[in-house]
mmCIF file of C-alpha atoms in Angstrom:
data_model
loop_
_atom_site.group_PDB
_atom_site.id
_atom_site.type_symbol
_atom_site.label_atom_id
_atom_site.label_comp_id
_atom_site.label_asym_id
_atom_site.label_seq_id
_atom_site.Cartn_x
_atom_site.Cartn_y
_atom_site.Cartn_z
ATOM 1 C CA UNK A 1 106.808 214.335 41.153
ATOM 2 C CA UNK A 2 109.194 215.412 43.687
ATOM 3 C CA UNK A 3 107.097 212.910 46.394
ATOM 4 C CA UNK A 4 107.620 210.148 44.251
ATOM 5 C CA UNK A 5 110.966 210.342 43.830
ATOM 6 C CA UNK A 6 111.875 210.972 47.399
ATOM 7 C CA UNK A 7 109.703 208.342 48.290
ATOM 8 C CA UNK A 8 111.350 205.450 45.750
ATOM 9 C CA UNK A 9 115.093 207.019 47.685
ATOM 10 C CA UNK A 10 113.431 205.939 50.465
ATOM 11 C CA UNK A 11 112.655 202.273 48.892
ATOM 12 C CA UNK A 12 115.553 202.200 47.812
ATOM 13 C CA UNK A 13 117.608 203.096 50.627
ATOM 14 C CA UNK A 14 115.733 200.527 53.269
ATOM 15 C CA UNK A 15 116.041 197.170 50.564
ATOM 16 C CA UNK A 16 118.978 195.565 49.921
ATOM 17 C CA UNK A 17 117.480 192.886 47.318
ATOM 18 C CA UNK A 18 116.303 194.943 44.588
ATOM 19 C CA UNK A 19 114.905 193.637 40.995
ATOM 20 C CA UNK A 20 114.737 195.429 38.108
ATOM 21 C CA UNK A 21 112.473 194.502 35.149
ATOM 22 C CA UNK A 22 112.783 196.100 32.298
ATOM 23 C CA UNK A 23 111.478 196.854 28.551
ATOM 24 C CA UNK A 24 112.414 199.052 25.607
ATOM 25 C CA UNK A 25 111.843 202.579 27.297
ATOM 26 C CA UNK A 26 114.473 201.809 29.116
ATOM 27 C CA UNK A 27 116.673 202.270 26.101
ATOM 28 C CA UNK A 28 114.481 204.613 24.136
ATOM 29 C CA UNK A 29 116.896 207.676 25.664
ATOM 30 C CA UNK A 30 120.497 205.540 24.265
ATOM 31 C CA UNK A 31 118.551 206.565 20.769
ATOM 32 C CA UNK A 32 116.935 203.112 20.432
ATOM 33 C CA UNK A 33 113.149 203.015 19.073
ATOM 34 C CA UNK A 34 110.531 201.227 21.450
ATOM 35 C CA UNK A 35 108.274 199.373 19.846
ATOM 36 C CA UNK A 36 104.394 200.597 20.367
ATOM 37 C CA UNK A 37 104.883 204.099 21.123
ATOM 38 C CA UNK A 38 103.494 206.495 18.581
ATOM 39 C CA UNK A 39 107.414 206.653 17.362
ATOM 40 C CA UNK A 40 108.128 203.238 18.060
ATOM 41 C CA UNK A 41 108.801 200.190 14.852
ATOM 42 C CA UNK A 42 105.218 198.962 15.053
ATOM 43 C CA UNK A 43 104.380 202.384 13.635
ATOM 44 C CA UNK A 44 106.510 202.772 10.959
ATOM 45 C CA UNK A 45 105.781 201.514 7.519
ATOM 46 C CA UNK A 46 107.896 198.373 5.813
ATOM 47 C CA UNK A 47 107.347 195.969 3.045
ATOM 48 C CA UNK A 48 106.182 193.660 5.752
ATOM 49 C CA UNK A 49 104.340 194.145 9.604
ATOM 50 C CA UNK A 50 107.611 194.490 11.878
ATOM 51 C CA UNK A 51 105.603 191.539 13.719
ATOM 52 C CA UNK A 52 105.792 189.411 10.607
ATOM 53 C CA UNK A 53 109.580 190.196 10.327
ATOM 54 C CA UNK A 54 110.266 189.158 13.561
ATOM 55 C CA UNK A 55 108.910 185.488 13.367
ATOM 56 C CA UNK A 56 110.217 182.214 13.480
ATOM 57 C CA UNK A 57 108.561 181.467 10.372
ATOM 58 C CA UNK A 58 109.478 184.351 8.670
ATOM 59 C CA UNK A 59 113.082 184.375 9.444
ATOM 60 C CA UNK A 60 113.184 180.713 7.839
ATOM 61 C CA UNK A 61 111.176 181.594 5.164
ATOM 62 C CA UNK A 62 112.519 185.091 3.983
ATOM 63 C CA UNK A 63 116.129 185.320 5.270
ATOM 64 C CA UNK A 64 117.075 187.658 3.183
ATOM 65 C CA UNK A 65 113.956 190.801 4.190
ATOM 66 C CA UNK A 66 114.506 189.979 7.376
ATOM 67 C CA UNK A 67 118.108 190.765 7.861
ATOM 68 C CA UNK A 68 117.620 193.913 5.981
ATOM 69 C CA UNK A 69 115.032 194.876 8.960
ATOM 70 C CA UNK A 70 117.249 193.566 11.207
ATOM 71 C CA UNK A 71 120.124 194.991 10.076
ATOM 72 C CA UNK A 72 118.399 198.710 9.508
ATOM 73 C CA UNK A 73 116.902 198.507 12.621
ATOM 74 C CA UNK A 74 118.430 196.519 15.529
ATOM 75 C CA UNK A 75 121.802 197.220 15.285
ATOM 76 C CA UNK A 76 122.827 199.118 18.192
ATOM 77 C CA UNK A 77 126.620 198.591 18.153
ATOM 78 C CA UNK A 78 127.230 202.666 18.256
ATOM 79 C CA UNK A 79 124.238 203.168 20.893
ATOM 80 C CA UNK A 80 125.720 203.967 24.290
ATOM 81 C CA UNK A 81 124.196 203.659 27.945
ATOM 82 C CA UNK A 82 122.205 206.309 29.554
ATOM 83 C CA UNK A 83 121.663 207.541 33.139
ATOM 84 C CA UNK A 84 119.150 204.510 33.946
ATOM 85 C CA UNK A 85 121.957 201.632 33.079
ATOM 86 C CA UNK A 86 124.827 203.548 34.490
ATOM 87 C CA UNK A 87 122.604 204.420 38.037
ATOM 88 C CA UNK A 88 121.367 200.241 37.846
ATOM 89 C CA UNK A 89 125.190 199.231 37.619
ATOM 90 C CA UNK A 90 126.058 201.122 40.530
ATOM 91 C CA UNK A 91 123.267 199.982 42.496
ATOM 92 C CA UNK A 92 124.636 196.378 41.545
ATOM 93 C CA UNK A 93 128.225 197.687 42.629
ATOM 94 C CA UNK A 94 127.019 198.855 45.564
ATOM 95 C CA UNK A 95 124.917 195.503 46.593
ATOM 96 C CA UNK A 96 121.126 196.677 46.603
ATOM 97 C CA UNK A 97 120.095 195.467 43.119
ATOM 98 C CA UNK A 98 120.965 191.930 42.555
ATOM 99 C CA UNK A 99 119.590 190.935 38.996
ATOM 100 C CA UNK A 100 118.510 192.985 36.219
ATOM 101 C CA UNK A 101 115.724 190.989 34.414
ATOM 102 C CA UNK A 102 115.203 192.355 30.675
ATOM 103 C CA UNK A 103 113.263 192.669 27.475
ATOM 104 C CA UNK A 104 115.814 193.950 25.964
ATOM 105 C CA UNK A 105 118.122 192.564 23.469
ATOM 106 C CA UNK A 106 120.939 195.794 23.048
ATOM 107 C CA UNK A 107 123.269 194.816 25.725
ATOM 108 C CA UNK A 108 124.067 198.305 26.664
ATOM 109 C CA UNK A 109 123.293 196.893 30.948
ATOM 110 C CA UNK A 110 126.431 195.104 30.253
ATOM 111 C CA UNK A 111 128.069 197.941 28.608
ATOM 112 C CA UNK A 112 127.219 199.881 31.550
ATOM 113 C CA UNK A 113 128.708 197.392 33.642
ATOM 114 C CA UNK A 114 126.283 195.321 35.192
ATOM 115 C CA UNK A 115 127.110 191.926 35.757
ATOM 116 C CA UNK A 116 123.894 189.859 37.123
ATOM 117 C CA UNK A 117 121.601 190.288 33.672
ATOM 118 C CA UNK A 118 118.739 187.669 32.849
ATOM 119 C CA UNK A 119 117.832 188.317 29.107
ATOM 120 C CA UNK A 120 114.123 187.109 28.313
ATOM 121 C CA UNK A 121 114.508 187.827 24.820
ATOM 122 C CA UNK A 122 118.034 187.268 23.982
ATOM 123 C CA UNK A 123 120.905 188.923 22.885
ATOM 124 C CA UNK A 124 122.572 190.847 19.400
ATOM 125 C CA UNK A 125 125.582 189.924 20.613
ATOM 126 C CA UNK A 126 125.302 186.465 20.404
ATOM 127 C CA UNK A 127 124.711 184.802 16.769
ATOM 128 C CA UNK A 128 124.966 180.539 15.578
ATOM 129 C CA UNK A 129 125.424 179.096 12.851
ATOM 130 C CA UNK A 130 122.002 176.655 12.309
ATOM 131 C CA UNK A 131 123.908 173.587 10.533
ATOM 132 C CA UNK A 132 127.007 173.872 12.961
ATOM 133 C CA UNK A 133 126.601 176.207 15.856
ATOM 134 C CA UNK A 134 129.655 177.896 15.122
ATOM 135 C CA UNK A 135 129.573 181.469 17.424
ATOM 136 C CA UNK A 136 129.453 184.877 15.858
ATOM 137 C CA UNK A 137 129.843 188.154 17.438
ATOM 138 C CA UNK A 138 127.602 191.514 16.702
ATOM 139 C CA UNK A 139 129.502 192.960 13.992
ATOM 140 C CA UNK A 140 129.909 189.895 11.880
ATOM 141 C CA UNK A 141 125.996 190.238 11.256
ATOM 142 C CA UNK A 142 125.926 193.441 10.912
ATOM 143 C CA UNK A 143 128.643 194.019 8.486
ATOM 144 C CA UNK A 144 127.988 191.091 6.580
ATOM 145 C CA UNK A 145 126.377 191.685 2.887
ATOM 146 C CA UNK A 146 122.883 190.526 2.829
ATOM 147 C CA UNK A 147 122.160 187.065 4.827
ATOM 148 C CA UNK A 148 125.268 186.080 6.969
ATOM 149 C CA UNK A 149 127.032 182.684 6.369
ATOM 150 C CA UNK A 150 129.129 180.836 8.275
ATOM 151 C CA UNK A 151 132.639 179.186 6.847
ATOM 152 C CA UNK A 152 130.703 176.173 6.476
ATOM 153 C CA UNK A 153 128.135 177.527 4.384
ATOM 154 C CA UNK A 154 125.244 177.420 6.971
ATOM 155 C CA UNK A 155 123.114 180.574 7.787
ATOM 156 C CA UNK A 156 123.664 182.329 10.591
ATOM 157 C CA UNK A 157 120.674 183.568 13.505
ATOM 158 C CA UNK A 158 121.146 185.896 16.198
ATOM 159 C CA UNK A 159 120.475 184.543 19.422
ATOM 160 C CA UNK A 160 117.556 186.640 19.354
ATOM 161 C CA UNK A 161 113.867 184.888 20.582
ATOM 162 C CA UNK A 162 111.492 185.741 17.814
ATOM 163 C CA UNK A 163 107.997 185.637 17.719
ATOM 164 C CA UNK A 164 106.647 181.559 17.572
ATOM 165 C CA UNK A 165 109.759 181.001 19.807
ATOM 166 C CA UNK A 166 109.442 179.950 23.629
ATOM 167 C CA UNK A 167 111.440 181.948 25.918
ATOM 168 C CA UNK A 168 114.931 180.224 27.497
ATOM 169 C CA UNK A 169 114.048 177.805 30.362
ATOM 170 C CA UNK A 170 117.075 178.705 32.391
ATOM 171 C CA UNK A 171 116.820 182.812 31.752
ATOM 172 C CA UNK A 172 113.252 182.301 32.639
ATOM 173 C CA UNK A 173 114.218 179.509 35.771
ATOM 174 C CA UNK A 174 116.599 182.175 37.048
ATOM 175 C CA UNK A 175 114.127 185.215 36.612
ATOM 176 C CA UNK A 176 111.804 183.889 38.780
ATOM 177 C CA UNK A 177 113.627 182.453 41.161
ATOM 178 C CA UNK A 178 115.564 186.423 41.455
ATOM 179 C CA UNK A 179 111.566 187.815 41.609
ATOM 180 C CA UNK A 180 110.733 185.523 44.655
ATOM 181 C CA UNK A 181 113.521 186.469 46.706
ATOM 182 C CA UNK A 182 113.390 190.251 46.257
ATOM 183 C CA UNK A 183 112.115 192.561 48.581
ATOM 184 C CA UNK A 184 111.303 195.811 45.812
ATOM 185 C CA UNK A 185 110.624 195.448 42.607
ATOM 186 C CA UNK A 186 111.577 198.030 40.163
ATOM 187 C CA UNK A 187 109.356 197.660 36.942
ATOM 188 C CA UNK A 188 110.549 199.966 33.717
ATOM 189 C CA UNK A 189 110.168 201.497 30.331
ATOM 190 C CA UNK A 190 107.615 198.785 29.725
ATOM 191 C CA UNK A 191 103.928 198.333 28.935
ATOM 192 C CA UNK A 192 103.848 194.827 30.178
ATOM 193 C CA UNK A 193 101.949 193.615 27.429
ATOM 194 C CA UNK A 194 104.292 191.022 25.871
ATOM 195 C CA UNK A 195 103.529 187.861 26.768
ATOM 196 C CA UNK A 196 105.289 185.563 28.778
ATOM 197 C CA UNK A 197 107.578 187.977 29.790
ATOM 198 C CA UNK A 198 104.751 190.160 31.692
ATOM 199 C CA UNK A 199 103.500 187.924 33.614
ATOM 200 C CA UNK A 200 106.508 187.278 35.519
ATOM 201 C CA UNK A 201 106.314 189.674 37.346
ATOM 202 C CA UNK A 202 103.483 187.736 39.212
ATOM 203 C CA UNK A 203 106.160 185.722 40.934
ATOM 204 C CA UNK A 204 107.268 188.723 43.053
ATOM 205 C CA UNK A 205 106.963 187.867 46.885
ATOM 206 C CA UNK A 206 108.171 191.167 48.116
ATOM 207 C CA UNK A 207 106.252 194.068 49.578
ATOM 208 C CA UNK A 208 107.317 196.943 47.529
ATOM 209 C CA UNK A 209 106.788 197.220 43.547
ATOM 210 C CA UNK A 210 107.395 200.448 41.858
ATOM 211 C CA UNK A 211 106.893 201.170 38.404
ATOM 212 C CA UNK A 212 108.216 203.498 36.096
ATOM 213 C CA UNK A 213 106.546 203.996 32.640
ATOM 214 C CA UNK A 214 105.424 207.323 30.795
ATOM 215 C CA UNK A 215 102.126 205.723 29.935
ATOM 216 C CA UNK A 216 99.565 203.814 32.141
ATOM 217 C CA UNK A 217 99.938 200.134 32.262
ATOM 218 C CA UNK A 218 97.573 196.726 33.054
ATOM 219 C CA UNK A 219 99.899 196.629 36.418
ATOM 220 C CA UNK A 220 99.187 200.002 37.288
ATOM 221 C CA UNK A 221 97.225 198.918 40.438
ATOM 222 C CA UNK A 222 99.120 196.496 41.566
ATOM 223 C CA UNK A 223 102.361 198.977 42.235
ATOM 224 C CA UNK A 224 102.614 200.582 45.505
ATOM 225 C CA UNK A 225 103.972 203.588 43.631
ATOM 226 C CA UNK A 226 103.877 204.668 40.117
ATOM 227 C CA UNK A 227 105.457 207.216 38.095
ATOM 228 C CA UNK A 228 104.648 208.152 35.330
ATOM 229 C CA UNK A 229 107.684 209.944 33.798
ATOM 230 C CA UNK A 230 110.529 209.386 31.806
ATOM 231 C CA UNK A 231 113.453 206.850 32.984
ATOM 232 C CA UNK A 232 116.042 209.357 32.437
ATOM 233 C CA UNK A 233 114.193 212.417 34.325
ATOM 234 C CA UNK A 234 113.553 209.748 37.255
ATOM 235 C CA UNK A 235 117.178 207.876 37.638
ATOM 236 C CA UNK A 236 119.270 211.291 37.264
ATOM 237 C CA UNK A 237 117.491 212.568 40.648
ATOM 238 C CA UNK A 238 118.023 209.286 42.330
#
Protein backbone atom coordinates (compact mmCIF):
# COMPACT_ATOMS: atom_id res chain seq x y z
CA UNK A 1 0.00 0.00 0.00
CA UNK A 2 2.84 2.15 0.75
CA UNK A 3 3.48 2.38 -3.44
CA UNK A 4 0.18 3.56 -3.88
CA UNK A 5 0.17 6.13 -1.68
CA UNK A 6 3.50 7.56 -2.57
CA UNK A 7 2.58 7.28 -5.96
CA UNK A 8 -1.04 9.35 -5.67
CA UNK A 9 1.68 12.23 -3.54
CA UNK A 10 3.22 12.14 -6.58
CA UNK A 11 -0.21 12.85 -8.63
CA UNK A 12 -0.95 14.99 -6.52
CA UNK A 13 2.00 17.03 -6.22
CA UNK A 14 2.56 17.45 -10.29
CA UNK A 15 -1.55 18.60 -10.96
CA UNK A 16 -2.80 21.64 -10.06
CA UNK A 17 -6.56 20.98 -11.34
CA UNK A 18 -7.69 18.26 -9.25
CA UNK A 19 -11.47 16.74 -9.07
CA UNK A 20 -12.81 14.94 -6.51
CA UNK A 21 -15.90 12.70 -6.88
CA UNK A 22 -17.30 11.39 -4.21
CA UNK A 23 -20.01 8.91 -2.53
CA UNK A 24 -21.09 7.81 0.93
CA UNK A 25 -17.73 6.08 2.08
CA UNK A 26 -16.51 9.14 2.11
CA UNK A 27 -18.56 9.91 5.16
CA UNK A 28 -18.97 6.41 6.49
CA UNK A 29 -15.80 7.35 9.07
CA UNK A 30 -17.94 10.99 10.37
CA UNK A 31 -20.33 7.91 11.74
CA UNK A 32 -22.69 8.16 8.74
CA UNK A 33 -24.11 4.69 7.26
CA UNK A 34 -23.36 4.05 3.43
CA UNK A 35 -25.88 2.64 1.76
CA UNK A 36 -25.01 -1.03 0.15
CA UNK A 37 -22.35 -2.12 2.35
CA UNK A 38 -23.15 -5.14 4.45
CA UNK A 39 -23.79 -2.30 7.35
CA UNK A 40 -25.13 0.14 5.14
CA UNK A 41 -29.46 1.30 5.13
CA UNK A 42 -30.23 -1.02 2.23
CA UNK A 43 -29.48 -3.77 4.74
CA UNK A 44 -31.31 -2.92 7.54
CA UNK A 45 -34.89 -3.86 8.05
CA UNK A 46 -37.94 -1.05 8.02
CA UNK A 47 -41.62 -1.10 7.53
CA UNK A 48 -40.81 -0.19 3.99
CA UNK A 49 -37.50 -0.90 1.33
CA UNK A 50 -35.23 2.27 2.22
CA UNK A 51 -35.55 2.55 -1.77
CA UNK A 52 -39.30 2.88 -1.49
CA UNK A 53 -38.83 5.57 1.27
CA UNK A 54 -36.74 7.53 -0.67
CA UNK A 55 -39.09 8.14 -3.75
CA UNK A 56 -40.79 10.85 -5.23
CA UNK A 57 -43.87 8.98 -5.07
CA UNK A 58 -43.54 7.87 -1.80
CA UNK A 59 -42.66 11.06 -0.17
CA UNK A 60 -46.07 12.49 -1.71
CA UNK A 61 -47.88 9.66 -0.89
CA UNK A 62 -46.75 8.74 2.76
CA UNK A 63 -45.33 11.98 4.26
CA UNK A 64 -45.63 11.05 7.39
CA UNK A 65 -43.21 7.21 7.21
CA UNK A 66 -41.04 8.95 5.36
CA UNK A 67 -39.96 11.68 7.63
CA UNK A 68 -39.72 9.23 10.39
CA UNK A 69 -36.91 7.43 8.08
CA UNK A 70 -35.68 10.53 7.30
CA UNK A 71 -35.60 11.91 10.41
CA UNK A 72 -34.04 8.51 12.19
CA UNK A 73 -31.71 8.22 9.65
CA UNK A 74 -30.38 11.26 7.71
CA UNK A 75 -29.95 13.65 10.17
CA UNK A 76 -26.42 14.37 10.51
CA UNK A 77 -26.51 17.76 12.29
CA UNK A 78 -24.05 16.31 15.26
CA UNK A 79 -21.80 14.31 12.60
CA UNK A 80 -18.47 16.09 12.22
CA UNK A 81 -15.77 15.98 9.32
CA UNK A 82 -13.06 13.48 9.14
CA UNK A 83 -9.46 13.42 7.84
CA UNK A 84 -10.71 13.03 4.03
CA UNK A 85 -12.88 16.52 4.13
CA UNK A 86 -10.44 18.36 6.28
CA UNK A 87 -7.19 17.07 3.82
CA UNK A 88 -9.83 18.02 0.47
CA UNK A 89 -10.34 21.62 2.04
CA UNK A 90 -6.82 22.22 2.29
CA UNK A 91 -6.05 21.00 -1.00
CA UNK A 92 -8.81 23.63 -2.14
CA UNK A 93 -6.94 26.27 0.17
CA UNK A 94 -3.95 25.50 -1.22
CA UNK A 95 -5.17 25.68 -5.12
CA UNK A 96 -4.74 21.96 -6.45
CA UNK A 97 -8.34 20.74 -6.06
CA UNK A 98 -10.77 23.03 -7.62
CA UNK A 99 -14.34 21.39 -7.23
CA UNK A 100 -15.50 18.74 -5.07
CA UNK A 101 -18.31 16.90 -7.02
CA UNK A 102 -20.61 14.78 -4.51
CA UNK A 103 -23.17 12.13 -3.75
CA UNK A 104 -23.50 13.21 -0.73
CA UNK A 105 -26.18 15.11 0.91
CA UNK A 106 -24.49 15.76 4.81
CA UNK A 107 -22.71 18.90 4.10
CA UNK A 108 -19.89 18.13 6.37
CA UNK A 109 -17.25 19.35 2.83
CA UNK A 110 -18.64 22.63 3.75
CA UNK A 111 -18.25 22.16 7.36
CA UNK A 112 -14.79 21.32 6.68
CA UNK A 113 -14.41 24.34 4.80
CA UNK A 114 -14.49 23.76 1.30
CA UNK A 115 -15.92 26.25 -0.76
CA UNK A 116 -16.20 24.97 -4.60
CA UNK A 117 -18.93 21.91 -3.84
CA UNK A 118 -21.29 20.59 -6.74
CA UNK A 119 -24.03 18.49 -4.91
CA UNK A 120 -25.62 15.78 -7.37
CA UNK A 121 -28.03 14.79 -4.91
CA UNK A 122 -28.81 17.76 -2.89
CA UNK A 123 -28.56 19.03 0.35
CA UNK A 124 -30.20 18.52 4.31
CA UNK A 125 -29.54 21.80 4.76
CA UNK A 126 -31.71 23.19 2.43
CA UNK A 127 -35.67 22.51 2.85
CA UNK A 128 -39.07 24.47 0.78
CA UNK A 129 -42.10 24.80 1.47
CA UNK A 130 -44.16 23.00 -1.76
CA UNK A 131 -47.25 25.59 -1.82
CA UNK A 132 -44.90 28.69 -1.15
CA UNK A 133 -41.22 28.01 -1.30
CA UNK A 134 -40.65 29.52 1.88
CA UNK A 135 -36.73 28.34 3.02
CA UNK A 136 -36.06 26.15 5.99
CA UNK A 137 -32.87 25.32 7.57
CA UNK A 138 -31.69 21.62 8.91
CA UNK A 139 -32.95 21.75 12.29
CA UNK A 140 -36.40 23.00 11.57
CA UNK A 141 -36.97 19.41 9.94
CA UNK A 142 -35.42 17.70 12.19
CA UNK A 143 -36.89 19.01 15.31
CA UNK A 144 -40.17 19.36 13.98
CA UNK A 145 -42.95 16.72 15.35
CA UNK A 146 -43.89 14.37 12.68
CA UNK A 147 -44.29 16.01 8.98
CA UNK A 148 -42.91 19.65 8.97
CA UNK A 149 -45.23 22.60 8.02
CA UNK A 150 -44.59 25.77 7.00
CA UNK A 151 -46.47 29.09 8.58
CA UNK A 152 -48.63 28.85 5.71
CA UNK A 153 -49.73 25.48 6.24
CA UNK A 154 -47.87 23.85 3.25
CA UNK A 155 -45.54 20.77 3.73
CA UNK A 156 -42.20 21.15 3.77
CA UNK A 157 -39.31 18.87 1.45
CA UNK A 158 -35.75 18.86 1.88
CA UNK A 159 -33.93 19.85 -1.02
CA UNK A 160 -32.98 16.39 -1.22
CA UNK A 161 -33.22 14.53 -5.05
CA UNK A 162 -35.15 11.38 -4.40
CA UNK A 163 -35.52 8.51 -6.36
CA UNK A 164 -38.06 9.33 -9.72
CA UNK A 165 -36.35 12.80 -9.50
CA UNK A 166 -33.86 14.10 -12.31
CA UNK A 167 -30.71 15.41 -11.04
CA UNK A 168 -30.18 19.58 -11.04
CA UNK A 169 -29.28 20.81 -14.58
CA UNK A 170 -26.91 23.44 -13.34
CA UNK A 171 -25.10 21.06 -10.45
CA UNK A 172 -24.90 18.59 -13.21
CA UNK A 173 -23.88 21.61 -16.11
CA UNK A 174 -21.15 22.64 -13.68
CA UNK A 175 -19.93 18.99 -12.82
CA UNK A 176 -19.07 18.31 -16.09
CA UNK A 177 -17.83 21.17 -17.23
CA UNK A 178 -15.18 20.93 -13.69
CA UNK A 179 -14.52 16.98 -15.07
CA UNK A 180 -13.40 18.24 -18.59
CA UNK A 181 -11.00 20.65 -17.46
CA UNK A 182 -9.21 18.58 -14.81
CA UNK A 183 -6.07 17.04 -15.17
CA UNK A 184 -6.52 14.02 -12.08
CA UNK A 185 -9.39 12.76 -11.07
CA UNK A 186 -9.85 11.62 -7.60
CA UNK A 187 -12.83 9.07 -7.44
CA UNK A 188 -14.07 8.05 -3.62
CA UNK A 189 -15.98 6.06 -1.10
CA UNK A 190 -18.20 5.09 -4.00
CA UNK A 191 -19.34 2.04 -5.94
CA UNK A 192 -20.34 4.02 -8.93
CA UNK A 193 -23.41 2.28 -9.39
CA UNK A 194 -26.01 5.06 -9.01
CA UNK A 195 -27.14 6.21 -11.97
CA UNK A 196 -26.70 9.34 -13.53
CA UNK A 197 -24.34 10.34 -11.18
CA UNK A 198 -21.72 7.46 -12.27
CA UNK A 199 -21.52 8.04 -15.42
CA UNK A 200 -20.14 11.37 -15.14
CA UNK A 201 -17.28 10.54 -14.60
CA UNK A 202 -17.06 9.65 -18.39
CA UNK A 203 -16.63 13.33 -19.11
CA UNK A 204 -13.10 13.37 -17.59
CA UNK A 205 -10.49 14.59 -20.27
CA UNK A 206 -7.51 14.32 -18.05
CA UNK A 207 -4.78 11.72 -17.94
CA UNK A 208 -4.73 10.64 -14.42
CA UNK A 209 -7.86 8.97 -12.51
CA UNK A 210 -7.35 7.44 -9.18
CA UNK A 211 -9.79 5.72 -7.23
CA UNK A 212 -10.25 5.05 -3.79
CA UNK A 213 -12.90 2.47 -2.64
CA UNK A 214 -12.57 -0.58 -0.13
CA UNK A 215 -14.41 -2.78 -2.58
CA UNK A 216 -13.87 -3.36 -6.38
CA UNK A 217 -15.85 -1.23 -8.66
CA UNK A 218 -17.32 -1.32 -12.62
CA UNK A 219 -14.47 1.59 -13.10
CA UNK A 220 -11.88 -0.41 -11.72
CA UNK A 221 -10.05 -0.64 -15.12
CA UNK A 222 -10.40 2.42 -16.23
CA UNK A 223 -8.21 4.09 -13.14
CA UNK A 224 -4.61 4.41 -13.60
CA UNK A 225 -4.33 3.56 -9.91
CA UNK A 226 -6.58 1.99 -7.47
CA UNK A 227 -6.67 1.50 -3.89
CA UNK A 228 -8.44 -0.38 -2.32
CA UNK A 229 -8.47 0.84 1.32
CA UNK A 230 -10.23 2.92 3.55
CA UNK A 231 -10.53 6.91 2.90
CA UNK A 232 -9.37 7.68 6.27
CA UNK A 233 -6.19 5.18 6.30
CA UNK A 234 -5.37 6.75 2.70
CA UNK A 235 -5.89 10.78 3.28
CA UNK A 236 -4.10 10.75 6.89
CA UNK A 237 -0.72 9.58 5.02
CA UNK A 238 -1.20 12.08 2.30
Amino acid sequence: MQEKITELKRLIDKSNNIVFFGGAGVSTESGIPDFRSKDGLYNQKYKYPPEEILSHDFFMNNQKEFYRFYKEKKNSLKHKPNITHIKLAKLEKQGKLKAIITQNIDGLHQKAGSKKVYELHGSIHRNYCLKCNKFYDASYIFDSKEVPKCSCGGTIKPDVVLYQEALEDDVVEKSIQTLMNSDLLIIAGTSLTVYPASRLVNYFRGKNIVLINKDITPYDNKANLVINESLGKVFERI
